[in-house]
Amino acid sequence: MKMYSSSASSLRWTGFFLIFTTFCCLFTPVVMVKHENFKTCDQSGFCKRNRAYADTATQLSPGWTSPYNLDPNSITFKDGQLSGTILKSVGTAGETVRLPLTVTFLESGTARVTVDEEKRQKGDIVLRHDSKAKKERYNEASKWAIVGGLKVSTGAALSRETEAGSTRVHYGSSGQHEAVIQHSPFTIEFKRDGETQVKFNDRGFMNIEHWRPKIDKPVPENNEGEERAPEKVKEETDEDESTWWDESFGGNTDSKPRGPEAVALDISFPGYEHVYGIPEHASGMSLKETRGGDGNYNEPYRLYNADVFEYELDSPMTLYGAIPLMQAHRKGSTVGVFWLNAAETWIDVIKSKASTNPLSLGVKSAVDTQTHWISESGLLDVFVLLGPTPKDITQKYGELTGFTAMPQQFAIAYHQCRWNYVTDEDVMDVDRKFDKHKIPYDVIWLDIEYTDGKKYFSWDPLSFPNPKKMHNQLDKRDRKLVAIIDPHIKNTDKYPVVEELKSKSLAVKNKEGNDYEGWCWPGSSYWIDCFNPASIAWWKTLFKYDAFKGTGPNTFIWNDMNEPSVFNGPETTMPKDNLHYGNWEHRDVHNINGMTFHNATYEALLERKKGEIRRPFVLTRSFYAGSQRLGAMWTGDNLAEWSHLAASIPMILNQGISGFPFAGADVGGFFGNPSKELLTRWYQAGTFYPFFRGHAHIDTRRREPYVPGAPYTDIITQALRLRYQLLPAWYTAFHEASIAGSPIIRPNFYVHPDDEKGFAIDDQLYIGSTGLLAKPVVTEGADSVSVYLADDQPYYDYFDYTLYSGAGHHTVKAPLDKIPLLMQGGHIIPRRDRPRRSSGLMKWDPFTLIVVLDSAGNAEGTLYVDDGETFEYQQGAYIHRRFQFDKATKALTSINIGESGAKTAAWHKTMAKVRVEKVIIVGALDEWSGKTEVVVSEEGAKESARRKKVGFTYHPAQSGRAAWAVVRDPKVGIGKGWKVDFS
Ligand code: NOJ
């Protein structure tokens, strides 16, 4: 049961409660995760078994032989796909288990390896306890996760060089990839340009737990001649069977009707010292070793989506979401593996001295990283991505699982949340106070207390009597409201939603096939099963404006608790033997569950009103590979502590390189009360979160930006304004994510893949391709930070143009009112400088371009602008420009990199009056000293205005600050082609 309950509904928001919460606030509780509520590997039967298996293989090595052999006679190759049967030897009598193998070579250069089990595939097994569960291994993960990129390679071919005992396939766009499949024991080496990058089953840890019947010993009669109850017996094997047939934890027993069925494989990355990814963990970006030793973890990284109360930092413990994508990186190469399995998964990481290869070109690290992947059930289904750059990995992974949905403009501005704004008057009051203090914000959020007794799709009649009025007030400044809707549906009388859920049979079922009942915020509840298409169809009806009364086009949705969180369930979630649509066990689909709910809500928002089609905004807590197509995520219930502020940066960076970059952390920290300094620093850091939202627990003191007072409120306001000023750059970065899967904030290794010193750096970030480099302050009392520069380009302070140059660490001053933010030479950054109350009010504002010259005197950058709301951009209704400053021609030009067509023309017309009002050149050329004019020309301008002169001011370099110059109001259209001539 949760420690934090929503004890007071707003109905009982009484004097007593206020006194109680004030009392709570006086003491910051000592918080710590309850380890006993979550399994360790040792307590998770299949993890323990597979680690033990790996230990045996390692101890016996080199005497150990993996019992998996690919039958050479079974191998066929057709249309880019190799098929065959792996035979697993079991027992001593030469008995084998048949495991169908396919290796599919994709046009993208990615290979996919799938191993199934013939007996289960054919349904030729007997389930225990009269279970209704499906007999097959779960084979629908791809249905949820994969949306493209599966085109099979036409060029893939069996190699002509044959070697006894192995099969080789050449693939990749120019055949530079090769898979070498060894038959006995079965292993695969994936090579790029002749060099091995990824190895499967190299250490012999592959293990597919095959189906077997449970054998009960015949029971001897007792003295009275009565038969005794059957007892469990061990099979004639030395394997640990104690958790094969059932397993208990924390008072819950999992009935495991299909017995042991784990899949496991070792995947090695020779010559790679760093591996990243597999979120979500509160851990650094470069993954640690997990089998003990100094500074290492003792536990594998775990992926089993869970509501971990007061999670701890620097830990491989599971959190709310799971993306089983890992990338290995070294100088000159990045490769990745995507383990498509939705069951509970553990991943061990170890690093060892590389076996030196005299033929290696010297770029490999002296370290090999070896990983061991263990999932409880399902198929073994792994994609191998051979890079060679980090960009290739995010792009190819995005082609498979989808790119980030292009968000509405408001969604990337600032969001104000707390648990809870207690009345509609309260919401309107907060809204007015933001205006009074001239603080920009776009969205205010309602947590669970707005509902009538936790019945979603209803409003508490006493505290939210007039939601329409509230929406209308927000709409005046083009602001939005986000309301929470969770997947648990209150089990109560006279609640049409639960009545329909039951009568239509759309709830998740227990192992007997009856509606599963558990506890969450409303008390007794049922859970909608969004694996069921009928559930999605029904869910859509609930969001129609006339069904969810009081909502309107400016209402959007927050999906929480969708791991799912079940207060009285094992590990705060559902029993694994629960049944979903199609009779798949919860065990098989657990990590996808949250995404299916998020998906249903996304779909519902698309259809709220006929003809009104706008981009949905749905925040989710739980996620899986593919969730990036549906909205944003946040890192859940963090603490108002400096350490949690620091942890947010690597966590969000890790989301970015793992394909789900629209990510943020609760600004200010969820539990506890931040000091004013911490709150201020958190806002300064939050301005660099792709998803930027302040949020707080119900027991905390109010902390909206206007609350802390001078000087904090002003400093926070500056941070928020910085976010709004840079919205054009952020939006352009989102656009890149939406077409290429690139992270929105990027770690050093991604931007500088050959800079070995920066591979483990995860406390500073680049915004998209803008060259903006931020190093948020995450320590108390700091007045400077050390920023790492990876190259010899000039870097300039964003605010005063102080120059930093030379690869290595630089001290950047950072008193409380200063955000450490640098601009790397070579970029052009688009901004909008007029402070407004919301992003919607900036729609027609002019742009400023910051041209930051590199050491050769050149710069370039891009800008993407669309209506920030509809899907018209998909038909070309957008502006996409490349700005270029070329030292040779001394000209700044704007070039179209978008498309043309009717929708494009119409959008350009709408934007015709939106101009560039200022160009600032940082690192301005000495020769411009004394210059007072530049010549501007614009395509399509009238003859008289074709070459017009505009004002120019030059500011020489002084006391460490670079020279800079300003072109005053060139009045060129943001969507037009134009040139500013500085010669
Ligand atoms: C848990 C969420 O993580 C938190 O953000 C929210 O405030 C509470 N649930 C209440 O809905």
Short mmCIF file of C-alpha atoms in Angstrom, two decimals, residues 23 32 54 76 81 101 162 178 212 226 257 277 321 407 437 467 549 561 650 683 759 768 798 879 902 977:
data_model
loop_
_atom_site.label_atom_id
_atom_site.label_comp_id
_atom_site.label_asym_id
_atom_site.label_seq_id
_atom_site.Cartn_x
_atom_site.Cartn_y
_atom_site.Cartn_z
CA PHE A 23 2.56 20.31 10.18
CA MET A 32 13.95 6.00 1.16
CA ALA A 54 25.97 -17.86 -16.68
CA THR A 76 17.25 -22.00 -45.91
CA GLN A 81 15.70 -14.07 -44.59
CA LEU A 101 15.21 -19.43 -35.90
CA THR A 162 31.89 -21.10 -47.27
CA GLU A 178 28.17 -9.46 -42.50
CA ARG A 212 8.15 -29.46 -19.91
CA GLU A 226 -5.27 -43.34 2.30
CA PRO A 257 0.65 -22.01 -15.66
CA GLY A 277 20.52 3.36 -22.87
CA GLY A 321 9.19 2.78 -18.05
CA PRO A 407 4.03 18.32 -30.38
CA HIS A 437 4.14 38.92 -12.01
CA PRO A 467 -14.85 24.15 -15.29
CA LYS A 549 -18.46 17.62 -19.80
CA MET A 561 -0.17 5.11 -12.72
CA PRO A 650 21.59 12.03 -17.24
CA TYR A 683 13.98 26.17 -12.87
CA PHE A 759 32.15 9.66 -23.55
CA GLY A 768 19.33 19.94 -30.76
CA TYR A 798 25.06 33.20 -24.35
CA ILE A 879 8.53 27.01 -43.24
CA ALA A 902 -0.49 24.66 -52.21
CA GLY A 977 14.76 33.93 -49.42
#
